CSV table of C-alpha atoms in Angstrom, one decimal:
chain,number,residue,atom,x,y,z
A,1,UNK,CA,63.6,118.8,140.3
A,2,UNK,CA,64.7,121.7,138.3
A,3,UNK,CA,63.4,122.0,134.7
A,4,UNK,CA,66.9,122.7,133.6
A,5,UNK,CA,68.7,120.2,131.4
A,6,UNK,CA,72.1,120.1,129.9
A,7,UNK,CA,72.8,121.0,126.2
A,8,UNK,CA,72.5,117.4,125.1
A,9,UNK,CA,69.3,116.7,127.1
A,10,UNK,CA,70.7,113.6,128.7
A,11,UNK,CA,71.1,115.2,132.2
A,12,UNK,CA,68.2,116.7,134.2
A,13,UNK,CA,69.5,118.9,137.0
A,14,UNK,CA,68.0,118.3,140.4
A,15,UNK,CA,68.7,121.5,142.2
A,16,UNK,CA,67.0,124.9,142.3
A,17,UNK,CA,68.6,127.3,139.9
A,18,UNK,CA,69.6,130.7,141.3
A,19,UNK,CA,70.7,133.7,139.1
A,20,UNK,CA,72.7,136.1,141.2
A,21,UNK,CA,73.2,139.5,139.6
A,22,UNK,CA,75.8,140.8,142.1
A,23,UNK,CA,78.8,139.4,144.0
A,24,UNK,CA,76.8,140.0,147.2
A,25,UNK,CA,73.9,137.9,146.0
A,26,UNK,CA,76.3,135.1,145.0
A,27,UNK,CA,78.0,135.4,148.4
A,28,UNK,CA,74.6,135.0,150.1
A,29,UNK,CA,73.7,131.9,148.0
A,30,UNK,CA,77.0,130.2,148.7
A,31,UNK,CA,77.0,130.9,152.5
A,32,UNK,CA,73.4,130.1,153.1
A,33,UNK,CA,74.1,126.4,153.8
A,34,UNK,CA,73.4,123.3,151.9
A,35,UNK,CA,74.9,121.9,148.7
A,36,UNK,CA,76.1,124.2,145.9
A,37,UNK,CA,77.3,123.7,142.4
A,38,UNK,CA,77.8,126.2,139.5
A,39,UNK,CA,75.8,125.7,136.4
A,40,UNK,CA,77.5,127.1,133.3
A,41,UNK,CA,76.5,126.9,129.6
A,42,UNK,CA,75.5,123.2,130.3
A,43,UNK,CA,77.8,121.7,127.7
A,44,UNK,CA,78.9,118.9,129.9
A,45,UNK,CA,77.6,115.4,129.1
A,46,UNK,CA,77.7,114.0,132.6
A,47,UNK,CA,76.5,115.1,136.1
A,48,UNK,CA,79.6,117.2,137.0
A,49,UNK,CA,77.4,120.3,137.6
A,50,UNK,CA,74.4,118.6,139.3
A,51,UNK,CA,73.4,118.9,142.9
A,52,UNK,CA,70.4,118.4,145.1
A,53,UNK,CA,71.0,121.9,146.5
A,54,UNK,CA,71.5,125.2,144.8
A,55,UNK,CA,72.6,125.6,141.2
A,56,UNK,CA,74.3,129.0,140.8
A,57,UNK,CA,74.1,130.3,137.3
A,58,UNK,CA,76.4,133.2,136.5
A,59,UNK,CA,74.8,134.5,133.3
A,60,UNK,CA,73.3,137.6,135.0
A,61,UNK,CA,76.4,138.7,136.8
A,62,UNK,CA,77.9,142.0,135.8
A,63,UNK,CA,80.0,141.8,132.7
A,64,UNK,CA,83.7,142.2,133.4
A,65,UNK,CA,86.0,142.9,130.4
A,66,UNK,CA,89.2,144.8,131.3
A,67,UNK,CA,92.4,144.9,129.2
A,68,UNK,CA,95.6,145.1,131.3
A,69,UNK,CA,97.7,148.3,131.0
A,70,UNK,CA,100.4,146.2,129.4
A,71,UNK,CA,97.8,144.8,126.9
A,72,UNK,CA,99.0,141.3,127.6
A,73,UNK,CA,96.0,140.1,129.6
A,74,UNK,CA,92.2,140.5,129.9
A,75,UNK,CA,90.1,140.1,133.0
A,76,UNK,CA,86.7,138.6,132.3
A,77,UNK,CA,83.7,137.5,134.3
A,78,UNK,CA,83.5,133.7,134.6
A,79,UNK,CA,80.0,133.4,133.1
A,80,UNK,CA,80.9,135.0,129.8
A,81,UNK,CA,81.2,132.7,126.7
A,82,UNK,CA,84.3,132.6,124.6
A,83,UNK,CA,82.1,133.8,121.7
A,84,UNK,CA,81.2,136.9,123.8
A,85,UNK,CA,84.8,137.9,124.6
A,86,UNK,CA,86.5,137.0,121.3
A,87,UNK,CA,85.0,139.8,119.1
A,88,UNK,CA,85.7,142.3,121.9
A,89,UNK,CA,89.3,141.2,122.0
A,90,UNK,CA,89.5,141.5,118.2
A,91,UNK,CA,88.2,145.0,118.3
A,92,UNK,CA,91.1,145.8,120.7
A,93,UNK,CA,93.6,144.2,118.3
A,94,UNK,CA,94.1,141.3,120.6
A,95,UNK,CA,93.6,137.6,120.6
A,96,UNK,CA,93.7,134.4,122.6
A,97,UNK,CA,96.3,131.7,121.7
A,98,UNK,CA,93.6,129.1,121.1
A,99,UNK,CA,89.9,128.3,121.2
A,100,UNK,CA,87.8,125.2,121.6
A,101,UNK,CA,86.0,123.6,118.7
A,102,UNK,CA,82.9,125.7,119.6
A,103,UNK,CA,82.7,129.2,121.1
A,104,UNK,CA,79.4,128.6,122.9
A,105,UNK,CA,81.0,127.6,126.2
A,106,UNK,CA,81.6,129.7,129.3
A,107,UNK,CA,85.1,130.7,130.2
A,108,UNK,CA,84.9,129.5,133.8
A,109,UNK,CA,83.3,126.2,132.9
A,110,UNK,CA,85.7,125.4,130.0
A,111,UNK,CA,88.7,126.2,132.2
A,112,UNK,CA,87.4,124.2,135.2
A,113,UNK,CA,87.0,121.0,133.0
A,114,UNK,CA,90.3,121.3,131.1
A,115,UNK,CA,88.6,121.9,127.8
A,116,UNK,CA,90.9,122.5,124.8
A,117,UNK,CA,91.3,123.1,121.1
A,118,UNK,CA,94.0,121.5,119.1
A,119,UNK,CA,97.6,122.4,118.5
A,120,UNK,CA,101.0,120.8,119.2
A,121,UNK,CA,102.4,124.0,120.7
A,122,UNK,CA,99.2,125.4,122.2
A,123,UNK,CA,97.9,124.5,125.7
A,124,UNK,CA,94.4,124.0,126.8
A,125,UNK,CA,92.1,126.9,127.5
A,126,UNK,CA,93.1,126.6,131.2
A,127,UNK,CA,96.8,127.2,130.3
A,128,UNK,CA,95.9,130.8,129.4
A,129,UNK,CA,94.7,131.6,132.9
A,130,UNK,CA,97.0,133.8,135.0
A,131,UNK,CA,94.6,134.7,137.8
A,132,UNK,CA,91.4,133.5,139.4
A,133,UNK,CA,88.9,135.2,141.7
A,134,UNK,CA,87.2,132.4,143.6
A,135,UNK,CA,84.2,132.6,146.0
A,136,UNK,CA,84.8,129.8,148.5
A,137,UNK,CA,82.3,127.9,150.6
A,138,UNK,CA,83.2,130.2,153.6
A,139,UNK,CA,82.3,133.3,151.6
A,140,UNK,CA,86.0,134.3,151.2
A,141,UNK,CA,86.9,136.0,147.9
A,142,UNK,CA,90.2,134.3,147.1
A,143,UNK,CA,92.6,135.8,144.5
A,144,UNK,CA,95.0,133.2,143.2
A,145,UNK,CA,97.8,134.2,140.8
A,146,UNK,CA,100.5,132.2,138.9
A,147,UNK,CA,103.2,131.6,141.4
A,148,UNK,CA,100.7,131.0,144.3
A,149,UNK,CA,101.3,127.4,145.6
A,150,UNK,CA,97.6,126.7,145.2
A,151,UNK,CA,97.1,128.2,141.8
A,152,UNK,CA,98.0,125.2,139.7
A,153,UNK,CA,95.6,123.1,141.7
A,154,UNK,CA,92.7,125.6,141.5
A,155,UNK,CA,92.6,126.4,137.7
A,156,UNK,CA,91.2,123.0,136.5
A,157,UNK,CA,89.1,122.8,139.7
A,158,UNK,CA,86.2,120.6,138.4
A,159,UNK,CA,83.8,122.8,140.4
A,160,UNK,CA,85.1,121.5,143.7
A,161,UNK,CA,86.7,124.6,145.2
A,162,UNK,CA,84.1,127.3,144.8
A,163,UNK,CA,82.6,129.7,142.3
A,164,UNK,CA,85.0,131.2,139.8
A,165,UNK,CA,83.7,134.8,139.5
A,166,UNK,CA,86.5,136.2,137.3
A,167,UNK,CA,89.6,135.1,135.4
A,168,UNK,CA,92.6,136.8,133.9
A,169,UNK,CA,93.7,135.4,130.6
A,170,UNK,CA,96.8,135.8,128.6
A,171,UNK,CA,96.3,137.6,125.3
A,172,UNK,CA,98.5,138.5,122.4
A,173,UNK,CA,98.3,140.7,119.2
A,174,UNK,CA,95.6,139.6,116.8
A,175,UNK,CA,96.4,137.3,114.0
A,176,UNK,CA,94.7,135.7,111.0
A,177,UNK,CA,94.1,132.0,110.4
A,178,UNK,CA,93.5,130.0,107.2
A,179,UNK,CA,91.7,126.7,107.4
A,180,UNK,CA,91.9,123.9,104.8
A,181,UNK,CA,90.2,120.5,104.7
A,182,UNK,CA,91.7,117.4,103.1
A,183,UNK,CA,89.7,114.2,102.5
A,184,UNK,CA,90.5,110.5,103.0
A,185,UNK,CA,94.0,110.6,104.6
A,186,UNK,CA,95.3,107.0,105.0
A,187,UNK,CA,95.5,105.7,108.5
A,188,UNK,CA,98.7,103.7,108.0
A,189,UNK,CA,100.4,106.8,106.7
A,190,UNK,CA,99.0,108.9,109.6
A,191,UNK,CA,100.3,106.4,112.2
A,192,UNK,CA,103.7,106.0,110.5
A,193,UNK,CA,104.5,109.6,111.4
A,194,UNK,CA,101.8,111.1,113.6
A,195,UNK,CA,104.1,113.9,114.8
A,196,UNK,CA,104.5,115.1,111.2
A,197,UNK,CA,100.7,115.1,110.7
A,198,UNK,CA,99.8,117.0,113.9
A,199,UNK,CA,102.5,119.6,113.3
A,200,UNK,CA,101.3,120.3,109.7
A,201,UNK,CA,99.5,123.4,111.0
A,202,UNK,CA,99.0,125.6,114.0
A,203,UNK,CA,95.9,123.5,114.8
A,204,UNK,CA,95.3,120.0,113.3
A,205,UNK,CA,92.3,117.7,113.7
A,206,UNK,CA,91.7,114.3,112.2
A,207,UNK,CA,88.1,113.2,111.8
A,208,UNK,CA,86.8,109.7,111.2
A,209,UNK,CA,83.6,107.7,111.6
A,210,UNK,CA,85.5,104.5,111.8
A,211,UNK,CA,83.3,103.2,109.0
A,212,UNK,CA,86.5,102.4,107.2
A,213,UNK,CA,89.8,101.5,108.9
A,214,UNK,CA,92.1,102.1,105.9
A,215,UNK,CA,91.5,105.8,105.8
A,216,UNK,CA,90.1,108.6,108.0
A,217,UNK,CA,87.4,110.9,106.7
A,218,UNK,CA,89.0,114.4,106.9
A,219,UNK,CA,92.1,116.2,107.9
A,220,UNK,CA,91.5,119.8,109.1
A,221,UNK,CA,94.6,122.1,109.1
A,222,UNK,CA,94.3,125.6,110.6
A,223,UNK,CA,97.4,127.8,110.0
A,224,UNK,CA,98.3,131.2,111.4
A,225,UNK,CA,98.8,133.5,108.5
A,226,UNK,CA,97.7,133.0,104.9
A,227,UNK,CA,100.3,130.6,103.8
A,228,UNK,CA,99.7,126.9,103.6
A,229,UNK,CA,102.6,125.4,105.6
A,230,UNK,CA,101.4,121.8,105.5
A,231,UNK,CA,103.8,121.1,102.6
A,232,UNK,CA,103.5,117.6,101.2
A,233,UNK,CA,101.8,116.1,104.3
A,234,UNK,CA,98.4,115.7,102.7
A,235,UNK,CA,99.9,114.2,99.6
A,236,UNK,CA,102.0,111.8,101.7
A,237,UNK,CA,98.7,110.7,103.4
A,238,UNK,CA,97.0,110.2,100.1
A,239,UNK,CA,94.5,113.0,100.9
A,240,UNK,CA,92.9,115.3,98.4
A,241,UNK,CA,91.9,118.9,99.1
A,242,UNK,CA,88.2,119.2,99.7
A,243,UNK,CA,86.5,121.0,96.8
A,244,UNK,CA,83.6,122.3,98.8
A,245,UNK,CA,83.0,123.3,102.5
A,246,UNK,CA,82.8,120.3,104.8
A,247,UNK,CA,81.2,119.5,108.2
A,248,UNK,CA,83.1,117.1,110.5
A,249,UNK,CA,80.1,114.7,110.3
A,250,UNK,CA,79.8,113.4,106.8
A,251,UNK,CA,76.6,114.4,105.1
A,252,UNK,CA,75.7,117.2,107.5
A,253,UNK,CA,75.1,120.7,106.0
A,254,UNK,CA,78.4,122.7,106.7
A,255,UNK,CA,76.6,126.0,107.1
A,256,UNK,CA,77.3,126.0,110.8
A,257,UNK,CA,81.1,125.5,110.3
A,258,UNK,CA,83.7,128.2,110.2
A,259,UNK,CA,85.0,129.2,106.7
A,260,UNK,CA,87.4,126.9,105.0
A,261,UNK,CA,89.2,126.8,101.6
A,262,UNK,CA,92.3,128.6,102.7
A,263,UNK,CA,90.6,132.0,103.0
A,264,UNK,CA,92.3,133.8,105.9
A,265,UNK,CA,90.1,135.2,108.6
A,266,UNK,CA,90.3,136.5,112.2
A,267,UNK,CA,91.5,133.9,114.7
A,268,UNK,CA,88.2,133.6,116.4
A,269,UNK,CA,86.4,132.9,113.1
A,270,UNK,CA,88.7,130.0,112.1
A,271,UNK,CA,90.1,128.3,115.3
A,272,UNK,CA,86.6,127.0,116.3
A,273,UNK,CA,85.0,124.4,114.0
A,274,UNK,CA,81.6,126.0,114.5
A,275,UNK,CA,80.1,129.5,114.4
A,276,UNK,CA,78.5,131.0,117.5
A,277,UNK,CA,75.2,131.7,115.8
A,278,UNK,CA,74.5,128.1,114.9
A,279,UNK,CA,73.9,124.9,117.0
A,280,UNK,CA,77.3,123.3,117.0
A,281,UNK,CA,78.1,119.8,115.9
A,282,UNK,CA,75.0,117.6,115.6
A,283,UNK,CA,72.9,119.0,118.4
A,284,UNK,CA,71.5,115.6,119.6
A,285,UNK,CA,74.7,113.9,120.6
A,286,UNK,CA,76.8,112.6,123.5
A,287,UNK,CA,80.5,113.0,123.9
A,288,UNK,CA,83.5,111.1,125.4
A,289,UNK,CA,87.2,112.0,125.2
A,290,UNK,CA,90.4,110.5,126.5
A,291,UNK,CA,93.8,112.2,126.4
A,292,UNK,CA,97.1,110.5,126.7
A,293,UNK,CA,100.9,111.3,126.4
A,294,UNK,CA,102.0,111.6,122.8
A,295,UNK,CA,104.3,108.6,123.2
A,296,UNK,CA,101.2,106.4,123.8
A,297,UNK,CA,99.0,107.9,121.0
A,298,UNK,CA,99.8,105.6,118.1
A,299,UNK,CA,99.3,102.5,120.1
A,300,UNK,CA,96.0,103.9,121.4
A,301,UNK,CA,94.8,104.8,117.9
A,302,UNK,CA,95.7,101.3,116.7
A,303,UNK,CA,93.6,99.8,119.6
A,304,UNK,CA,90.7,102.0,118.8
A,305,UNK,CA,90.9,101.1,115.1
A,306,UNK,CA,90.7,97.4,116.3
A,307,UNK,CA,87.3,98.2,117.9
A,308,UNK,CA,86.0,100.1,114.8
A,309,UNK,CA,83.2,97.5,114.1
A,310,UNK,CA,81.8,98.1,117.6
A,311,UNK,CA,82.4,101.9,117.7
A,312,UNK,CA,81.0,102.8,114.2
A,313,UNK,CA,77.3,101.9,114.8
A,314,UNK,CA,77.1,104.3,117.8
A,315,UNK,CA,79.3,107.0,116.4
A,316,UNK,CA,78.6,110.3,114.7
A,317,UNK,CA,82.3,111.2,114.4
A,318,UNK,CA,85.6,110.9,116.2
A,319,UNK,CA,88.3,113.6,116.3
A,320,UNK,CA,92.0,113.3,117.1
A,321,UNK,CA,93.7,116.5,118.3
A,322,UNK,CA,96.6,117.6,120.4
A,323,UNK,CA,97.4,119.7,123.5
A,324,UNK,CA,100.7,121.1,124.8
A,325,UNK,CA,101.8,120.2,128.2
A,326,UNK,CA,101.1,122.3,131.3
A,327,UNK,CA,101.6,122.2,135.1
A,328,UNK,CA,97.9,122.3,136.2
A,329,UNK,CA,97.2,119.5,138.6
A,330,UNK,CA,94.0,118.1,137.1
A,331,UNK,CA,94.7,119.0,133.5
A,332,UNK,CA,94.6,116.1,131.0
A,333,UNK,CA,97.9,117.5,129.7
A,334,UNK,CA,99.6,117.8,133.1
A,335,UNK,CA,103.3,117.1,132.6
A,336,UNK,CA,103.0,115.8,129.1
A,337,UNK,CA,102.2,116.8,125.5
A,338,UNK,CA,98.9,115.0,125.0
A,339,UNK,CA,96.9,113.5,122.1
A,340,UNK,CA,93.1,113.3,122.6
A,341,UNK,CA,90.8,110.8,121.0
A,342,UNK,CA,87.3,112.3,121.1
A,343,UNK,CA,84.0,110.5,120.4
A,344,UNK,CA,80.8,112.2,119.4
A,345,UNK,CA,78.1,109.6,119.9
A,346,UNK,CA,74.6,109.0,118.8
A,347,UNK,CA,72.2,109.8,121.6
A,348,UNK,CA,72.0,106.3,123.0
A,349,UNK,CA,73.6,106.6,126.5
A,350,UNK,CA,72.8,103.0,127.6
A,351,UNK,CA,74.7,101.6,124.6
A,352,UNK,CA,77.5,104.1,124.8
A,353,UNK,CA,78.1,103.3,128.5
A,354,UNK,CA,78.1,99.6,127.7
A,355,UNK,CA,80.8,100.1,125.1
A,356,UNK,CA,83.0,102.5,127.0
A,357,UNK,CA,84.6,99.9,129.3
A,358,UNK,CA,86.0,98.1,126.2
A,359,UNK,CA,87.4,101.4,124.9
A,360,UNK,CA,88.9,102.3,128.2
A,361,UNK,CA,90.5,98.8,128.6
A,362,UNK,CA,92.0,99.1,125.1
A,363,UNK,CA,93.5,102.5,125.8
A,364,UNK,CA,96.8,102.9,127.7
A,365,UNK,CA,96.7,103.3,131.5
A,366,UNK,CA,97.9,106.8,131.0
A,367,UNK,CA,94.7,107.9,129.2
A,368,UNK,CA,92.8,110.6,131.2
A,369,UNK,CA,89.1,111.1,130.5
A,370,UNK,CA,87.8,114.6,129.9
A,371,UNK,CA,86.1,115.8,133.1
A,372,UNK,CA,82.9,117.0,131.4
A,373,UNK,CA,82.3,114.0,129.1
A,374,UNK,CA,81.0,110.5,129.6
A,375,UNK,CA,83.4,107.9,131.0
A,376,UNK,CA,83.1,104.8,133.1
A,377,UNK,CA,86.5,104.5,134.8
A,378,UNK,CA,86.1,104.2,138.5
A,379,UNK,CA,87.4,106.9,140.9
A,380,UNK,CA,90.4,105.0,142.1
A,381,UNK,CA,91.6,104.4,138.6
A,382,UNK,CA,91.1,108.1,137.6
A,383,UNK,CA,93.1,109.1,140.7
A,384,UNK,CA,96.0,106.9,139.7
A,385,UNK,CA,96.4,108.8,136.5
A,386,UNK,CA,97.0,112.2,138.2
A,387,UNK,CA,100.3,112.6,140.0
A,388,UNK,CA,98.9,115.6,142.1
A,389,UNK,CA,95.6,114.0,143.0
A,390,UNK,CA,96.3,113.9,146.7
A,391,UNK,CA,97.4,117.5,146.6
A,392,UNK,CA,94.1,118.5,144.9
A,393,UNK,CA,92.1,116.5,147.5
A,394,UNK,CA,93.9,118.3,150.3
A,395,UNK,CA,93.2,121.7,148.6
A,396,UNK,CA,89.5,120.8,148.3
A,397,UNK,CA,89.4,119.9,152.0
A,398,UNK,CA,91.1,123.2,152.9
A,399,UNK,CA,88.7,125.4,150.8
A,400,UNK,CA,85.5,123.4,151.4
A,401,UNK,CA,85.9,121.5,154.7
A,402,UNK,CA,82.1,121.0,155.0
A,403,UNK,CA,81.9,119.5,151.5
A,404,UNK,CA,79.4,122.0,150.3
A,405,UNK,CA,80.5,121.8,146.7
A,406,UNK,CA,80.9,118.0,146.7
A,407,UNK,CA,78.2,116.2,144.6
A,408,UNK,CA,77.6,112.7,143.4
A,409,UNK,CA,80.1,113.1,140.6
A,410,UNK,CA,82.9,114.1,143.0
A,411,UNK,CA,81.9,111.4,145.4
A,412,UNK,CA,82.5,108.8,142.7
A,413,UNK,CA,86.0,110.3,142.2
A,414,UNK,CA,86.8,109.8,145.8
A,415,UNK,CA,86.7,113.5,146.8
């Protein structure tokens, strides 16, 4: 067994880790025979990246960072982290539309698992992809662009189609973001008009420990530009502006968090919750997340609130956030604007897995689990929640007919 473990420490990878430094070396690893998976920044909380064969780590591959002549896109190597490319974009006067809550994750890994930030009008990180360079099991270097009939199936590829060597991402002119935190917003008021709450800023997150069911803990509003456009939303929720910097988890030192208090800063210094130079969140934790159509979100939150007494003892913090619809086959926001309910758990995987079936049963049948986080839904049920599942399965069979990239995780999903 490899000595490699995931970021949370709950997964030990079984395969031998290889670190190619050229495309030719990566090609040789993929075509040598045996099982293959790609190992990214190890921020997944399940065995999606595991295999008994070769684990291909892309961290030593040549750095690719190329701005398009039109200055509307950037080509990057898949193993780079968002925290690596964001300052380089800023130096060019450019920006991404959104970032995840932490910049520590690799571009290829985040895209492949449908990872996202928050924002009613902003898609997941995968929605910014306009081109992929994929090394398939046969050794083919496959370029897929928007408009290619296979493109929408390949972007959120859950590692099943090959090694993503490069991606081209949409960019736009740089912009500033101001971040403000409000405390103790009332749940009844939130659920009375969830749309108004989540549209109170460019990016909005609701944090709660479910220790109380009358109010959440914090409302984080990130707004492009220096003006506070939330209007009277915090007051309508009974929330008060935080007087000091806050961490999403109550009582934790907020030093690791991006700056708050309404002070505008560069997009990449405000959109994430955590700074690159610090361990994000709690460090020792597990995560689950379920995303559902906006029309089902209020009922879902009411159901979760009804389980608060069972959730709270295992929970560090829960976050509610939003993602704009896209057309990517395995995206949690495929075909629908989505609301996500995220759980950051204490590191007791046995107890978490025992509780998750109750949460999954309480959520609507439209709820889709995040690919890189812990869930217990069986493969047949997951398949039912994706209209293009059969198309994705056919694409996997086309690009990997010998099932080289199929591991235990994909087997459970029926691939």
